[in-house]
Short mmCIF file of C-alpha atoms (C1' of nucleotides) in Angstrom, two decimals:
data_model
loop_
_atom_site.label_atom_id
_atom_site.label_comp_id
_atom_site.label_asym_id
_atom_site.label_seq_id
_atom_site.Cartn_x
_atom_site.Cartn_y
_atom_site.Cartn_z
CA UNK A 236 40.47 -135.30 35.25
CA UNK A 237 41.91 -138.58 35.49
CA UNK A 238 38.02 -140.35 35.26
CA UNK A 239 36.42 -138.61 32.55
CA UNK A 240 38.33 -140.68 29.97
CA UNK A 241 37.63 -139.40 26.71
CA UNK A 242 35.35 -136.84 27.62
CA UNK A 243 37.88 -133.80 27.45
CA UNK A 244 38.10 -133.88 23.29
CA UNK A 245 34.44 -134.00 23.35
CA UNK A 246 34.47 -130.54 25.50
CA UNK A 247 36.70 -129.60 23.33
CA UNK A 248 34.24 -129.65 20.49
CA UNK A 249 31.42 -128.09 22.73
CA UNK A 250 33.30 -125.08 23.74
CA UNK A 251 34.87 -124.40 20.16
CA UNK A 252 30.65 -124.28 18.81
CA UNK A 253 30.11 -122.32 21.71
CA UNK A 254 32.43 -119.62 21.10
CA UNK A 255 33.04 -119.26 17.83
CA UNK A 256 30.90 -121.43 15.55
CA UNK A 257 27.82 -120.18 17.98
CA UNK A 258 28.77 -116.66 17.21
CA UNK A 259 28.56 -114.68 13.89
CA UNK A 260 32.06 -113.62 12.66
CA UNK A 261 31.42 -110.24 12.31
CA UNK A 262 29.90 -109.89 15.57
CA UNK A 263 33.32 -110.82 16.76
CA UNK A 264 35.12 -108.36 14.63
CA UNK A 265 32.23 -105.64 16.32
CA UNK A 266 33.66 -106.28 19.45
CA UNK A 267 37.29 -106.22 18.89
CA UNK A 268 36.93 -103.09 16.75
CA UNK A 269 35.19 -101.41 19.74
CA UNK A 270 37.66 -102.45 22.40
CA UNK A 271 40.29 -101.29 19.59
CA UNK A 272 38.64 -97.93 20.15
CA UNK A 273 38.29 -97.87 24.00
CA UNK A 274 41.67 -97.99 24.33
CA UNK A 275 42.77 -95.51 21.39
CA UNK A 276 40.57 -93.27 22.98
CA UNK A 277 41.73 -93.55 26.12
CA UNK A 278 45.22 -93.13 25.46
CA UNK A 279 44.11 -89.92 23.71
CA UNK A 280 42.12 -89.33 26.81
CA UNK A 281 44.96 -89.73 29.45
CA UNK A 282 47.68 -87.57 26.75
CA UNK A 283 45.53 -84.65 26.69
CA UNK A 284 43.85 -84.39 30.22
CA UNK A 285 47.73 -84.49 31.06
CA UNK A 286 48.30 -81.56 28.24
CA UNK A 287 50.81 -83.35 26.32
CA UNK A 288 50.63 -83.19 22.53
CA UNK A 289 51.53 -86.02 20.94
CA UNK A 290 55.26 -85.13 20.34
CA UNK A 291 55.87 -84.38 23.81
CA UNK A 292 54.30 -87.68 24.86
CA UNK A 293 56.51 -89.71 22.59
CA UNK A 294 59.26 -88.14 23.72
CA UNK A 295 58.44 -89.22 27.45
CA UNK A 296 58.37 -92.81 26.57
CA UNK A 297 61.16 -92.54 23.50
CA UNK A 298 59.22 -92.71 20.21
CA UNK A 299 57.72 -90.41 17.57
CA UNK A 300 55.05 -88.79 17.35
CA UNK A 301 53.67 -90.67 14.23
CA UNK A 302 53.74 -93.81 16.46
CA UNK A 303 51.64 -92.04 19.36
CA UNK A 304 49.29 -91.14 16.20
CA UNK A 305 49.24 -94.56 14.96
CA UNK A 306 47.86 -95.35 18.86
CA UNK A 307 45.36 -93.19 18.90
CA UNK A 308 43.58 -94.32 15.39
CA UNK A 309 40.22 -96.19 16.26
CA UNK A 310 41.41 -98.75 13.47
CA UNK A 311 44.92 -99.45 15.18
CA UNK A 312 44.57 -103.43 15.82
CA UNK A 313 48.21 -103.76 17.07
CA UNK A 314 47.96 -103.30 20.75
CA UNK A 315 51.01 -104.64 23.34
CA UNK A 316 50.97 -104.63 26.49
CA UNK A 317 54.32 -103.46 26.59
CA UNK A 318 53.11 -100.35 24.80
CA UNK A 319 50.56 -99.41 27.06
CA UNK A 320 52.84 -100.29 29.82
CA UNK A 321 55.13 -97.56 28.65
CA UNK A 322 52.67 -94.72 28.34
CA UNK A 323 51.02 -95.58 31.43
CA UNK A 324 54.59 -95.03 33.25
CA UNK A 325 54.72 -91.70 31.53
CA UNK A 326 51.61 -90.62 32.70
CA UNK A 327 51.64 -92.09 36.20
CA UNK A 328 49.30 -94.82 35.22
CA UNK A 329 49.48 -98.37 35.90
CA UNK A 330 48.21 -100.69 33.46
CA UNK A 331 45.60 -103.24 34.69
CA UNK A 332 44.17 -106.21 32.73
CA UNK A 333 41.49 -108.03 34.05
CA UNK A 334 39.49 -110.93 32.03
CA UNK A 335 35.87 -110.80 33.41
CA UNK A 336 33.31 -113.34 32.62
CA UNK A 337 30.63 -112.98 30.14
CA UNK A 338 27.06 -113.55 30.45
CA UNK A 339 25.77 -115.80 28.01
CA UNK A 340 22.37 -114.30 26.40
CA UNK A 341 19.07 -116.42 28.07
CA UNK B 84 46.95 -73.53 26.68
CA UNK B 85 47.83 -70.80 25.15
CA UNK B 86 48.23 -68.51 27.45
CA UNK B 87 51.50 -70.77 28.86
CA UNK B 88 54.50 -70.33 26.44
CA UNK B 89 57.10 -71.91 26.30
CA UNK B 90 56.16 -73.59 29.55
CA UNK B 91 54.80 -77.10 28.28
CA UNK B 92 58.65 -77.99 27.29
CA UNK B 93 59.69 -77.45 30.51
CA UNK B 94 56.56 -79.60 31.73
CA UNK B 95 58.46 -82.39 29.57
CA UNK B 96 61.20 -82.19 31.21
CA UNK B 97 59.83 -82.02 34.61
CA UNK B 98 57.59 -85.44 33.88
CA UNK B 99 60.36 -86.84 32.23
CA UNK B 100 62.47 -86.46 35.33
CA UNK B 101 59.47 -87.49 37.68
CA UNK B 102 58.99 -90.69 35.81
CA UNK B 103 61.75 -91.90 34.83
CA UNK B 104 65.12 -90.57 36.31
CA UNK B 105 63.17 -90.14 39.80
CA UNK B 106 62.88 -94.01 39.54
CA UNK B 107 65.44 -96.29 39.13
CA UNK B 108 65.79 -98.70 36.16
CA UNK B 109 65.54 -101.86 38.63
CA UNK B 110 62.57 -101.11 40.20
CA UNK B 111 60.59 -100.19 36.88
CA UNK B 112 61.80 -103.95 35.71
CA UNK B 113 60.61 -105.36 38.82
CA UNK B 114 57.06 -103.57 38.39
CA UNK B 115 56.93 -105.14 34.64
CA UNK B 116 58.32 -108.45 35.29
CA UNK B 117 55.13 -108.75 38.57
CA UNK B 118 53.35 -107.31 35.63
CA UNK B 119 53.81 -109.80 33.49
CA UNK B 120 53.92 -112.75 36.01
CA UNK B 121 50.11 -111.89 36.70
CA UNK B 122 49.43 -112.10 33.06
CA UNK B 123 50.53 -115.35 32.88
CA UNK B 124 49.44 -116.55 35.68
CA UNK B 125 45.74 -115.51 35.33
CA UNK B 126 45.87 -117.71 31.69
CA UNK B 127 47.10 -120.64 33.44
CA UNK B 128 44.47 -120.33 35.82
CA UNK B 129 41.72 -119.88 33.37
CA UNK B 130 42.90 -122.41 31.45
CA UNK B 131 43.05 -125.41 34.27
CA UNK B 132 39.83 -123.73 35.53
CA UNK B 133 38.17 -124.86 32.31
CA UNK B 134 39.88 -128.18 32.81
CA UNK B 135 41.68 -127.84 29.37
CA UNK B 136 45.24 -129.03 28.70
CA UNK B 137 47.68 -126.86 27.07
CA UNK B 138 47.02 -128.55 23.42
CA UNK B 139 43.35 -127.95 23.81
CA UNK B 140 43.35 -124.28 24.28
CA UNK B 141 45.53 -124.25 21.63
CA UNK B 142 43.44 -125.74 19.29
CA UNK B 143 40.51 -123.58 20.22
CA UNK B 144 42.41 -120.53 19.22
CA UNK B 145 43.87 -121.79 16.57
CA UNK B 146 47.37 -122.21 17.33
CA UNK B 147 49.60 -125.19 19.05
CA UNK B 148 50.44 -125.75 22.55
CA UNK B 149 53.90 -124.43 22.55
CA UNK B 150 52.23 -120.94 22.12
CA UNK B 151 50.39 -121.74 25.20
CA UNK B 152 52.80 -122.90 27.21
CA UNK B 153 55.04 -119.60 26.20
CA UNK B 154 52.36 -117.40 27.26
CA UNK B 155 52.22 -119.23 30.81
CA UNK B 156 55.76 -118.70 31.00
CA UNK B 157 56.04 -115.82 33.85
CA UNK B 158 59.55 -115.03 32.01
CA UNK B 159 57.68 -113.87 28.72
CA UNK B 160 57.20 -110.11 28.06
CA UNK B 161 55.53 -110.16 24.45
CA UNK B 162 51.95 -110.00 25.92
CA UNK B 163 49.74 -108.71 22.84
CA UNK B 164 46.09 -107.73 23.23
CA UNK B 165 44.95 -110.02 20.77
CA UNK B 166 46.40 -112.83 21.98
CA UNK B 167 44.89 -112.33 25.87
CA UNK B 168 41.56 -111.31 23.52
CA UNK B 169 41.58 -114.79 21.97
CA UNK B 170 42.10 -117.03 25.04
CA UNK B 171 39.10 -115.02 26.40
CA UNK B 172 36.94 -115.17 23.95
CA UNK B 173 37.77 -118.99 23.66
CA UNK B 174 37.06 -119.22 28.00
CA UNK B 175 34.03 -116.52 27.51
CA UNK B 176 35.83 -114.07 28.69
CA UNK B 177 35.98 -110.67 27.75
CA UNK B 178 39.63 -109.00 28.39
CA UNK B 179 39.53 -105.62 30.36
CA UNK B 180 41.86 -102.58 30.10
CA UNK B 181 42.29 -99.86 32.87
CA UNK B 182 44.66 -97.24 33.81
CA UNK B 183 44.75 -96.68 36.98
CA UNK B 184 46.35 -93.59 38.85
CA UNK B 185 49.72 -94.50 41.09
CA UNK B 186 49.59 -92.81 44.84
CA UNK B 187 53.10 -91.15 44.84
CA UNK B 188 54.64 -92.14 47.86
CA UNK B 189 54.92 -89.06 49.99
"C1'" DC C 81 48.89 -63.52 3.41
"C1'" DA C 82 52.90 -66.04 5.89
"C1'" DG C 83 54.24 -68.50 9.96
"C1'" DT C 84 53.65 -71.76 13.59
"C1'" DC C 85 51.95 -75.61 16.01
"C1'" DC C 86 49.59 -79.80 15.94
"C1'" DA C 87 47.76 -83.98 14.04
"C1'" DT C 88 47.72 -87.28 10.40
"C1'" DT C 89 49.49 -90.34 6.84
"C1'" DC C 90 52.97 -92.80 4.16
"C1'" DG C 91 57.04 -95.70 3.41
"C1'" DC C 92 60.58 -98.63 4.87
"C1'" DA C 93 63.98 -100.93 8.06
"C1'" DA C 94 64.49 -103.08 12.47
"C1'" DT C 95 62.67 -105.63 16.02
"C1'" DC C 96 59.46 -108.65 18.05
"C1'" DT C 97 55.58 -111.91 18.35
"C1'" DT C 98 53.47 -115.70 16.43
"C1'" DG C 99 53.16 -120.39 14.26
"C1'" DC C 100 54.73 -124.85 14.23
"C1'" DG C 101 57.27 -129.06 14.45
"C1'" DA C 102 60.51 -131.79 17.10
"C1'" DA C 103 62.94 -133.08 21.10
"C1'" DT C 104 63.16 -133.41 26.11
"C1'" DA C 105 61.49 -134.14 30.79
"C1'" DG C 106 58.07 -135.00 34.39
"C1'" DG C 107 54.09 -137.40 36.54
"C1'" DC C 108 51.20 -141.22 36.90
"C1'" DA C 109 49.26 -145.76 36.17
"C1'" DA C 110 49.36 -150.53 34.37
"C1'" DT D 175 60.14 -150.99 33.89
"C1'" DT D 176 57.05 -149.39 29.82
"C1'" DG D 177 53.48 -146.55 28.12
"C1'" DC D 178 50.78 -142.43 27.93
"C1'" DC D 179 49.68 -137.74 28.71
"C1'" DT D 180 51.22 -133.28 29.72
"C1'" DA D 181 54.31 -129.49 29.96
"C1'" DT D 182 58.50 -127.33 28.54
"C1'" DT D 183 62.18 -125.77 25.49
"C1'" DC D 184 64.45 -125.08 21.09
"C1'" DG D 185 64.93 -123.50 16.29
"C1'" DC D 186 63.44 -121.16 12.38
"C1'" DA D 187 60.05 -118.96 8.98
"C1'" DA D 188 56.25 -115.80 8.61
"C1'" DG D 189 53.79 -112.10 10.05
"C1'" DA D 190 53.01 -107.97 12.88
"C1'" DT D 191 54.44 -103.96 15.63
"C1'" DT D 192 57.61 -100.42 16.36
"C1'" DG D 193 60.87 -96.57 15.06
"C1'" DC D 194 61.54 -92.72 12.39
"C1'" DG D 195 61.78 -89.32 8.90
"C1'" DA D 196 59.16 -86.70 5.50
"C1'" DA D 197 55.12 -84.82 3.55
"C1'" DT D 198 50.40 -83.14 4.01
"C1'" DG D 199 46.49 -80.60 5.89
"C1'" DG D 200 43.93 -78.04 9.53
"C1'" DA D 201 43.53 -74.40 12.89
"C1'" DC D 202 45.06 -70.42 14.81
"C1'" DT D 203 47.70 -65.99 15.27
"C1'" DG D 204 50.29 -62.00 13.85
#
DNA sequence: CAGTCCATTCGCAATCTTGCGAATAGGCAA
DNA sequence: TTGCCTATTCGCAAGATTGCGAATGGACTG
């Protein structure tokens, strides 16, 4: 790193029109919106394959049900880890995150 | 489902106990904290991988390095999914959720 | 019909993450 | 040593998630 001088604020610039300037904003918001969903649905997905409603699941982590509700909505941006964390433990799930490249279109 | 009663409570109860008093409060902090040591660790890698300092990740996702550096920190348990979805998309990355069934130790 | 269970939505307080600047410390080279 | 770059830590304001009760509506059964 020590030789490329001032190269690094130039990569800088690439990367940023690479990734976000390259791409439309509201294909970004696509994604997010459908991972938003994956993971709603698979809460909802691991609470009733376990045949939990959503009361009893709440109480196995120490919440409402309104909250476990609030997870399951498509819409629901707010995601934590933490959260997941805790009704994966209740379920006998461990939480895994993994960031995997992308392909960039040809 | 319906044909069980008043059974599901007791299910409750019986998870409840599995999960949480069958394991002791130490060992579930220990399982977070790894947890969360991997989460950190995998955005300092990406990050130096990309040859980026702190301050220039930052600026790609629109925040400043302290942010960075906080997220690196192995100590910190705030992980969000938006955050880890913005330092992927900023490294082409897309950030991957699983739950994956624990063997119960027999 | 009434009654029950379940899911959903709303509102607000409490808690937490984020944003950001400033100060500190470390490594490395001139 | 000084100078520069980087990483780290601190403090506080702003914003977001969580917690929780209450109200609503749907589906099903007696």
């Amino acid at each position: 790193m020590a030789r490329k001088g001032k190269a690094n604020t130039d990569a800088v610039e690439i990367l940023h029109r690479r990734f976000f300037q390259g791409k439309p904003d509201r294909l970004k918001e696509l994604e997010e919106a459908r991972a938003n969903d994956q993971v709603a649905h698979k809460i909802y997905e691991l609470r009733t394959s376990a045949g939990l409603t959503q009361a009893q699941l709440a109480k196995l982590i120490g919440t409402t049900a309104s909250v476990i509700c609030r997870l399951e909505d498509a819409d629901y941006e707010g995601h934590s880890l933490g959260m997941l964390r805790r009704i994966g433990a209740a379920l006998n799930q461990r939480v895994e995150i993994r960031f995997v490249p992308i392909r960039r279109p040809a």
